[in-house]
mmCIF file of the C-alpha atoms, coordinates in Angstrom:
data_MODEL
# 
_entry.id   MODEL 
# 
loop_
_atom_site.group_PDB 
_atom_site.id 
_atom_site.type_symbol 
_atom_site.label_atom_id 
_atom_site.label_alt_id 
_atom_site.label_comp_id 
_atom_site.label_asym_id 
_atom_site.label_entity_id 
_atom_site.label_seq_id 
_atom_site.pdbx_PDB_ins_code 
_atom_site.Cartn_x 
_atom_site.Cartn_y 
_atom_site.Cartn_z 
_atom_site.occupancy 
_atom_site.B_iso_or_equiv 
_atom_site.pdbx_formal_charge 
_atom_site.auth_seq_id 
_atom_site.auth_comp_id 
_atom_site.auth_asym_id 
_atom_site.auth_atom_id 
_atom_site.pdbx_PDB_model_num 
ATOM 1   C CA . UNK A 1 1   ? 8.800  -23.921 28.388  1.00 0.00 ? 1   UNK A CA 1 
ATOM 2   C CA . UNK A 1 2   ? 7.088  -26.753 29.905  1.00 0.00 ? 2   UNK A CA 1 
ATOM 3   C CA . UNK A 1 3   ? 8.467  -28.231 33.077  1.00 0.00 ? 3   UNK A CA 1 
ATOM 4   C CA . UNK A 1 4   ? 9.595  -31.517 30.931  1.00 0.00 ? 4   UNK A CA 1 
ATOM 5   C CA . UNK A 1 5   ? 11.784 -29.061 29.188  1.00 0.00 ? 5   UNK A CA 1 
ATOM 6   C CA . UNK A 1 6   ? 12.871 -26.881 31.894  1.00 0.00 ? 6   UNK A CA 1 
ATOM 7   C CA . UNK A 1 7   ? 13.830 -30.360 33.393  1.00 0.00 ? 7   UNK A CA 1 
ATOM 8   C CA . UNK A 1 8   ? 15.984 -31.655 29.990  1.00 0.00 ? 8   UNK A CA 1 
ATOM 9   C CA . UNK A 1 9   ? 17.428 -28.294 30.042  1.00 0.00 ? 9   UNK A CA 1 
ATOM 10  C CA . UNK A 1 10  ? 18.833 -28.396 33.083  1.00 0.00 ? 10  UNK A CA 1 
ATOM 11  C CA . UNK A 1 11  ? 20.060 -31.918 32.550  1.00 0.00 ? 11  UNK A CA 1 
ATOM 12  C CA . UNK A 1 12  ? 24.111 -32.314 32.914  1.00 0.00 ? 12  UNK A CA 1 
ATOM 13  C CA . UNK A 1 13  ? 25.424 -35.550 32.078  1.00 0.00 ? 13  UNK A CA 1 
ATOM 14  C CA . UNK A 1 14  ? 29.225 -36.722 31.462  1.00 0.00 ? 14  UNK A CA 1 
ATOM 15  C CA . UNK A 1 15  ? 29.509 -36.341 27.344  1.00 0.00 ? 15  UNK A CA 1 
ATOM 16  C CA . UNK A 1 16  ? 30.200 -39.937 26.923  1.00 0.00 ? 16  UNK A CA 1 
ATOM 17  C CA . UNK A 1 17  ? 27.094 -40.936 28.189  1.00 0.00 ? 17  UNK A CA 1 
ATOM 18  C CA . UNK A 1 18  ? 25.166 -38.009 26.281  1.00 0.00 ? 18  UNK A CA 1 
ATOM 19  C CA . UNK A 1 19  ? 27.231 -38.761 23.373  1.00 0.00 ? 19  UNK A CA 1 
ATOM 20  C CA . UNK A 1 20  ? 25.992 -43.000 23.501  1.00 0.00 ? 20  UNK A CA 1 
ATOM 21  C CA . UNK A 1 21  ? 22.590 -41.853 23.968  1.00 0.00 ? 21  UNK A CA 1 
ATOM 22  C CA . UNK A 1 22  ? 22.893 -39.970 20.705  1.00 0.00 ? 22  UNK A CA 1 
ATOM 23  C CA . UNK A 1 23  ? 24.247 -42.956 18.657  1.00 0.00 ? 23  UNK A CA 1 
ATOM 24  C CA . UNK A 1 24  ? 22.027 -45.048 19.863  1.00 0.00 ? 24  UNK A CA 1 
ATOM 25  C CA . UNK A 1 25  ? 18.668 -43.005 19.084  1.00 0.00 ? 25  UNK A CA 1 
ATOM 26  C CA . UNK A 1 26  ? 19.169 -44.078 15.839  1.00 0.00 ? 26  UNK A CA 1 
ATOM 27  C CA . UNK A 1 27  ? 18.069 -47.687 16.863  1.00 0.00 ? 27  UNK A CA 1 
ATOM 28  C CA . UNK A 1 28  ? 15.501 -46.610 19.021  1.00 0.00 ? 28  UNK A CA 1 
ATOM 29  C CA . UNK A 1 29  ? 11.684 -48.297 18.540  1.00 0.00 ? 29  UNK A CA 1 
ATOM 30  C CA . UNK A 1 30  ? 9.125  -47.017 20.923  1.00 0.00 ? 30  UNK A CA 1 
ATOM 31  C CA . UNK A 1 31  ? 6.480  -49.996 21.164  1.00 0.00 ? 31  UNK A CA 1 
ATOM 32  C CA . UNK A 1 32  ? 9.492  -52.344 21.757  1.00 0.00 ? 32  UNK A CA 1 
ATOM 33  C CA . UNK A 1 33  ? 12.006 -50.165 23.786  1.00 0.00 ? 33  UNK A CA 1 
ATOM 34  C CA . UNK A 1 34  ? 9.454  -48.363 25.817  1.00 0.00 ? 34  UNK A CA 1 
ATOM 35  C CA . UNK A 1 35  ? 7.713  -51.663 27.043  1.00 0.00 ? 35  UNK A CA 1 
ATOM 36  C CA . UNK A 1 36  ? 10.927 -53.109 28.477  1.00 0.00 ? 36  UNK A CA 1 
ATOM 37  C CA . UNK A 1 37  ? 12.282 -49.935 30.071  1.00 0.00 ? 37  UNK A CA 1 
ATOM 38  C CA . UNK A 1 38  ? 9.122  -49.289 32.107  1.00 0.00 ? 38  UNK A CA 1 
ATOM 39  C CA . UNK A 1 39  ? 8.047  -52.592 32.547  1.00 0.00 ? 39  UNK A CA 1 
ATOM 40  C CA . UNK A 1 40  ? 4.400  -52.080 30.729  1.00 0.00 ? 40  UNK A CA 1 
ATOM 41  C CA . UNK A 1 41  ? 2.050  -53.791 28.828  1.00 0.00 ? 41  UNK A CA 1 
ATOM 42  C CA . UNK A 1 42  ? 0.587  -50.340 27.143  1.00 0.00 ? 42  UNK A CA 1 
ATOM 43  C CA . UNK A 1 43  ? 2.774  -47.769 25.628  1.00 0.00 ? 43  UNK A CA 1 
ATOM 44  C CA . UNK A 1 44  ? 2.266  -44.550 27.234  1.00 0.00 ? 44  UNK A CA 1 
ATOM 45  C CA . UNK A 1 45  ? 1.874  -41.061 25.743  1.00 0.00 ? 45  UNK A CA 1 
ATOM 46  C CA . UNK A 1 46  ? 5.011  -39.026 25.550  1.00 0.00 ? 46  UNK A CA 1 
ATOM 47  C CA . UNK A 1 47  ? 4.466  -36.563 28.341  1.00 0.00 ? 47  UNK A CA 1 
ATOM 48  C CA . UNK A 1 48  ? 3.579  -39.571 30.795  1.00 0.00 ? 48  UNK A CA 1 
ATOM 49  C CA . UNK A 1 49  ? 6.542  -42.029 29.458  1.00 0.00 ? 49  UNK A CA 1 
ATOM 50  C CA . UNK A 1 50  ? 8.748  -38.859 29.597  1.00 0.00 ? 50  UNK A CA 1 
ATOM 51  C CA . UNK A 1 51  ? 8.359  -38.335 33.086  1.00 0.00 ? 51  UNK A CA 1 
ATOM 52  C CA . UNK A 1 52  ? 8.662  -42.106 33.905  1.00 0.00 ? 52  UNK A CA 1 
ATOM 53  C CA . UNK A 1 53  ? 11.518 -41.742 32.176  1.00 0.00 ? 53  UNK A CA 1 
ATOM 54  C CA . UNK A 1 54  ? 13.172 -38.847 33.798  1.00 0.00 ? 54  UNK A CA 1 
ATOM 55  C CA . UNK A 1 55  ? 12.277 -40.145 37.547  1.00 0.00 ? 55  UNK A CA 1 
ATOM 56  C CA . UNK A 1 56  ? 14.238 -43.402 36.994  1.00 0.00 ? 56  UNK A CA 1 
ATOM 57  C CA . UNK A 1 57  ? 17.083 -41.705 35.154  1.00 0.00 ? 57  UNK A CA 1 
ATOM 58  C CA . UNK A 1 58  ? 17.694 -39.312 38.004  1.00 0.00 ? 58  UNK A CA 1 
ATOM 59  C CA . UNK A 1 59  ? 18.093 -42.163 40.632  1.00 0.00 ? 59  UNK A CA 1 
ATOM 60  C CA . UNK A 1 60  ? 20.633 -43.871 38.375  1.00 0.00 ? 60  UNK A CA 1 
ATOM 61  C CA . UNK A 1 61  ? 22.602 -40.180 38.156  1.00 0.00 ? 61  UNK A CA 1 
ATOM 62  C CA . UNK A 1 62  ? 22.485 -40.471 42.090  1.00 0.00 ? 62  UNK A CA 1 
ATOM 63  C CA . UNK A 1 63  ? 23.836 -43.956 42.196  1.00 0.00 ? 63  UNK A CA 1 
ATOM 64  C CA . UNK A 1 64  ? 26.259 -43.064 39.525  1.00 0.00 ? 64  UNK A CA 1 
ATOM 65  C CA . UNK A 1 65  ? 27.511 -40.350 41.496  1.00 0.00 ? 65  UNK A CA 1 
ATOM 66  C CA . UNK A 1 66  ? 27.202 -41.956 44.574  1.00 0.00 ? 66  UNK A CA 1 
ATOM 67  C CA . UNK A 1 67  ? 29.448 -45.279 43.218  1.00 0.00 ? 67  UNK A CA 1 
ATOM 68  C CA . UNK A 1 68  ? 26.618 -47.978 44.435  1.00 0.00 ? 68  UNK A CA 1 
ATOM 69  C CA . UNK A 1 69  ? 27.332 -50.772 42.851  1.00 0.00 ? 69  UNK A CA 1 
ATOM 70  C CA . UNK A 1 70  ? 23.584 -50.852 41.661  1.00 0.00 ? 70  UNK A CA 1 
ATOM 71  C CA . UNK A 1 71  ? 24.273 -48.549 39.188  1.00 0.00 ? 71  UNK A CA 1 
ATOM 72  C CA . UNK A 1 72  ? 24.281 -49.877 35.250  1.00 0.00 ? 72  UNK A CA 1 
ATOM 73  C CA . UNK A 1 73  ? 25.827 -47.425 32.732  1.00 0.00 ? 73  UNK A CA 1 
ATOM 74  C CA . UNK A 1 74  ? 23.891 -49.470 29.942  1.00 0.00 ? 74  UNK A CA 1 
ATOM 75  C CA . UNK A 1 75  ? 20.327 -48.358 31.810  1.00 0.00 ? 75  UNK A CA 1 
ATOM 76  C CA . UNK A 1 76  ? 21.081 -45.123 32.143  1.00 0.00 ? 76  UNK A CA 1 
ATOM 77  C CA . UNK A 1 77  ? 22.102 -44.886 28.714  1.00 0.00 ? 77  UNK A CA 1 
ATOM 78  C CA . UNK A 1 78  ? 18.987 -46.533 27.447  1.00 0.00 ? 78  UNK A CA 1 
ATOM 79  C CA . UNK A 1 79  ? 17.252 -43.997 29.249  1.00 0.00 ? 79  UNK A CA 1 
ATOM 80  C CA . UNK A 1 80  ? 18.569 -41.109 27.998  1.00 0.00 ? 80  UNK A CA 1 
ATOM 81  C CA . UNK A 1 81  ? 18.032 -42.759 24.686  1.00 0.00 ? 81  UNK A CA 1 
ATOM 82  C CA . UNK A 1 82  ? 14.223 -42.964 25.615  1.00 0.00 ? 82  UNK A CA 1 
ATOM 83  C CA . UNK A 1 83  ? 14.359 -39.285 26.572  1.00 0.00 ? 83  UNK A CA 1 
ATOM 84  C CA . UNK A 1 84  ? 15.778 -38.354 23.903  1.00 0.00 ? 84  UNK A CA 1 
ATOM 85  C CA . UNK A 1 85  ? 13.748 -40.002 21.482  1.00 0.00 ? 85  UNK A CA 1 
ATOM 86  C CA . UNK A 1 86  ? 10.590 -39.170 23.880  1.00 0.00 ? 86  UNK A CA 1 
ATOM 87  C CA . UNK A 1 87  ? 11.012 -35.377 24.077  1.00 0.00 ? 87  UNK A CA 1 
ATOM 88  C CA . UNK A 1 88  ? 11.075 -35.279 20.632  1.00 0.00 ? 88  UNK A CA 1 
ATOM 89  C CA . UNK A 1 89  ? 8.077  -37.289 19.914  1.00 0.00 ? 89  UNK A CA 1 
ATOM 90  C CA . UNK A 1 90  ? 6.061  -35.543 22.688  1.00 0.00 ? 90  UNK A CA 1 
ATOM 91  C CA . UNK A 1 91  ? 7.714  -31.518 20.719  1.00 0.00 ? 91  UNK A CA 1 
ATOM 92  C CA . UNK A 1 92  ? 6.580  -33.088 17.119  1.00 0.00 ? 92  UNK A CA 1 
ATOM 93  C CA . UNK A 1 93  ? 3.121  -34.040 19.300  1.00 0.00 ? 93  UNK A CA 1 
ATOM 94  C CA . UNK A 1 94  ? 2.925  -30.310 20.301  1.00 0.00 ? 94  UNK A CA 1 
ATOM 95  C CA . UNK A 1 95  ? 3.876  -28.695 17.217  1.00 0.00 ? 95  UNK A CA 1 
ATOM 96  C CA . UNK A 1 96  ? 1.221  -31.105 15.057  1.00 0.00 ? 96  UNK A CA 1 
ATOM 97  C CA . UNK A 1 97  ? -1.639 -29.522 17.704  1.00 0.00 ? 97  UNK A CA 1 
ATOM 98  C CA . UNK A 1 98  ? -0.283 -25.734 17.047  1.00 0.00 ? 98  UNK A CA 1 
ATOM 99  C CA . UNK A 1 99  ? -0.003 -26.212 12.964  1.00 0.00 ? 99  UNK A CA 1 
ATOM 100 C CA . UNK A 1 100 ? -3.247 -24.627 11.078  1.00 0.00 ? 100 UNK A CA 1 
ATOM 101 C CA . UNK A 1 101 ? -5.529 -27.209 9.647   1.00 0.00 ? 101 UNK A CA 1 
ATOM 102 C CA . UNK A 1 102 ? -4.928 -26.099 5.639   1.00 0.00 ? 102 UNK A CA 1 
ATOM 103 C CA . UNK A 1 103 ? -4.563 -28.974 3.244   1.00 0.00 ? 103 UNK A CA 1 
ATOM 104 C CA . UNK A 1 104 ? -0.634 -29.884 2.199   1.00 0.00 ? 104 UNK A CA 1 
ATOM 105 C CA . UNK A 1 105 ? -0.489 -30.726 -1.305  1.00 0.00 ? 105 UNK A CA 1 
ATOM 106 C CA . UNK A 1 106 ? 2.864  -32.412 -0.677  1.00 0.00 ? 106 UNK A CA 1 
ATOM 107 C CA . UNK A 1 107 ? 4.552  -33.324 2.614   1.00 0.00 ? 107 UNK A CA 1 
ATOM 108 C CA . UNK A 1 108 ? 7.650  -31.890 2.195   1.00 0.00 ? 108 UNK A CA 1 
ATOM 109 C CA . UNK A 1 109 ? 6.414  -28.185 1.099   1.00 0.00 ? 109 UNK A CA 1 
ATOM 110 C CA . UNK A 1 110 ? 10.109 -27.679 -1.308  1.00 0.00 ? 110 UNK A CA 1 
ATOM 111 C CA . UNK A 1 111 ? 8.686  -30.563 -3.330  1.00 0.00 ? 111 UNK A CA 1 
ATOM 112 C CA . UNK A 1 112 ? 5.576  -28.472 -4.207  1.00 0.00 ? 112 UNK A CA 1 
ATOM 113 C CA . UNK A 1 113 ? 5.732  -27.940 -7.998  1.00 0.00 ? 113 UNK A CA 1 
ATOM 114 C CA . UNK A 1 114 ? 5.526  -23.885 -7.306  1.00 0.00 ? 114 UNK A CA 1 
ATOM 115 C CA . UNK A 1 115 ? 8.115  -23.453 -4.989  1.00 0.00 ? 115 UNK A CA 1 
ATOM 116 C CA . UNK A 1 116 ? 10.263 -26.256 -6.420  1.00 0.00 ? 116 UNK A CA 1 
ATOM 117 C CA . UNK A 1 117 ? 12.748 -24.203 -8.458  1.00 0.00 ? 117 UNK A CA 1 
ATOM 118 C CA . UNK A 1 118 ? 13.386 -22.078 -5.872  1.00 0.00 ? 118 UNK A CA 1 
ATOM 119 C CA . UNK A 1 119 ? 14.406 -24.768 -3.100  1.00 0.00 ? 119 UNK A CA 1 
ATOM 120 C CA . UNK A 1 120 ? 17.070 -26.824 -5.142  1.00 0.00 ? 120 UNK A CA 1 
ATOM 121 C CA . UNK A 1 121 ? 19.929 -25.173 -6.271  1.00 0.00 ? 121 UNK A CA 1 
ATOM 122 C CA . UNK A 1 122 ? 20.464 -24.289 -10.173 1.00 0.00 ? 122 UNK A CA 1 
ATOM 123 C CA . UNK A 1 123 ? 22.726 -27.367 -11.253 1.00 0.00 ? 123 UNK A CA 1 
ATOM 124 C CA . UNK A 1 124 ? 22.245 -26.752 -15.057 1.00 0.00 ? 124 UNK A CA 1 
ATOM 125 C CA . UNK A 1 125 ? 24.465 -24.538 -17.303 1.00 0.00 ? 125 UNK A CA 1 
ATOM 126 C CA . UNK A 1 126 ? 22.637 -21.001 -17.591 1.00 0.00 ? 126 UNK A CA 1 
ATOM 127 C CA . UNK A 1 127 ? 23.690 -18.418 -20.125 1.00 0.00 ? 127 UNK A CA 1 
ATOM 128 C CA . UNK A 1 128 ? 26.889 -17.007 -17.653 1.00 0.00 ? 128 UNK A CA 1 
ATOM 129 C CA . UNK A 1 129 ? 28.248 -20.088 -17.485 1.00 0.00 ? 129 UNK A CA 1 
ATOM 130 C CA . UNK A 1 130 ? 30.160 -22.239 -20.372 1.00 0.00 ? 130 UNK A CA 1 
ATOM 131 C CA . UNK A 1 131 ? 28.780 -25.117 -22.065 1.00 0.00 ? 131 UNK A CA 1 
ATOM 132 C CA . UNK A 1 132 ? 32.565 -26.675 -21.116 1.00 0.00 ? 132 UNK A CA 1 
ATOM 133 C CA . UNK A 1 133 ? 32.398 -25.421 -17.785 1.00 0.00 ? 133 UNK A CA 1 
ATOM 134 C CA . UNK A 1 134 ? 32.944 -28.408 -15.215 1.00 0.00 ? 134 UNK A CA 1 
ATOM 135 C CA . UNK A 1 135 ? 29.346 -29.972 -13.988 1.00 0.00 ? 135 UNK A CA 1 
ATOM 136 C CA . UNK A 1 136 ? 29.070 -29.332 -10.135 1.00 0.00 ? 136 UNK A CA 1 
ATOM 137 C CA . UNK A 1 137 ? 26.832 -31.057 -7.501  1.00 0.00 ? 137 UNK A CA 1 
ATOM 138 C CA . UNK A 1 138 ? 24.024 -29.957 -5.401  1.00 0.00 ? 138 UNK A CA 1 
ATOM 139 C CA . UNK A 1 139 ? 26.853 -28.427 -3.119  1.00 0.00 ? 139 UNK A CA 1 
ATOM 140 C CA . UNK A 1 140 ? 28.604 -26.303 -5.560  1.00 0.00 ? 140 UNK A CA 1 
ATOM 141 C CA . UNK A 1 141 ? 31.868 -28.618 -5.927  1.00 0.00 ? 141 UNK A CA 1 
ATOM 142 C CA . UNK A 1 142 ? 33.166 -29.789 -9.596  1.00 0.00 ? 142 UNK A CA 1 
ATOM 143 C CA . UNK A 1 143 ? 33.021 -32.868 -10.695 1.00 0.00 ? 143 UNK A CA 1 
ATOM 144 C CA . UNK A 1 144 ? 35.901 -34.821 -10.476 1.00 0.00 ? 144 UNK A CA 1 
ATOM 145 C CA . UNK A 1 145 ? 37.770 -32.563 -7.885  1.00 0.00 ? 145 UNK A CA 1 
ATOM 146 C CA . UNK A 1 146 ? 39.685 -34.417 -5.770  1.00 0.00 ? 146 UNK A CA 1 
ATOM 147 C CA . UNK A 1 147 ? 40.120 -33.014 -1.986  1.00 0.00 ? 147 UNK A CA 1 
ATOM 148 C CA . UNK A 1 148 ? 43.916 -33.881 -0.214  1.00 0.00 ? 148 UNK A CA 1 
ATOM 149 C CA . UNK A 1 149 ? 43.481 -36.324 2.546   1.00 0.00 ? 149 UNK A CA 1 
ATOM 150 C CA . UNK A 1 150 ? 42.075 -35.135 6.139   1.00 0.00 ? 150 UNK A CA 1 
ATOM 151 C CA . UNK A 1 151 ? 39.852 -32.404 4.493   1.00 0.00 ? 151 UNK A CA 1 
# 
């Protein structure tokens, strides 16, 4: 493990902030986000932003636990947003490099046309089951089964 991860495993945070970070990855654009939080022109790469980006997050954990007035839960969630979303991007950046160079004749390997039938499951009737037997979904459950409330 890298010392980025070593770092991001180590990394203890109160759930509700971890939890906020997590919602709001989904909102999360790199070239806009990344500008404003490290105040640069040029987007870095993901090992350099993500170390930016751990430095200032542990000084707001030290004002946070320290009860400065300084501190700004909204920063330090948007940076644990960024790290979030920057680990990742620098892990998919790492495993691109260690994949073999062989030509993909789909990008999503289950929607090649020989292993096809073998990812999705069998919705169709097959000779066990009865032609009136109830249609289910990709999940296995019947059509038209209703589920009590709170399940």
């Amino acid at each position: 493990m890298d010392d980025h991860g070593e770092i991001l495993a180590r990394l203890r945070r109160p759930k509700l902030l971890i939890h906020a970070a997590r919602f709001g990855q989904r909102d999360y654009r790199r070239d806009r986000d990344l500008r404003r939080i490290l105040g640069v022109a040029e987007v870095p790469a993901p090992a350099a932003a993500l170390a930016a980006l751990i430095a200032q997050e542990a000084a707001l954990e030290t004002a946070r636990q320290a009860g400065a007035a300084q501190y700004s839960f909204l920063h330090q969630v948007e940076l644990l947003i960024a790290i979030l979303a920057e680990s990742r991007a620098r892990r998919a950046q790492r495993d691109l490099k260690s994949e073999p160079s062989t030509p993909r004749t789909s990008a999503c390997p289950a929607l090649a046309p020989s292993c096809r039938a073998s990812a999705l499951p069998n919705t169709s009737a097959t000779e066990s089951e009865p032609e009136d037997a109830p249609r289910r979904d990709t999940f296995g459950i019947a059509a038209g089964v209703e589920f009590p409330p709170g399940t």
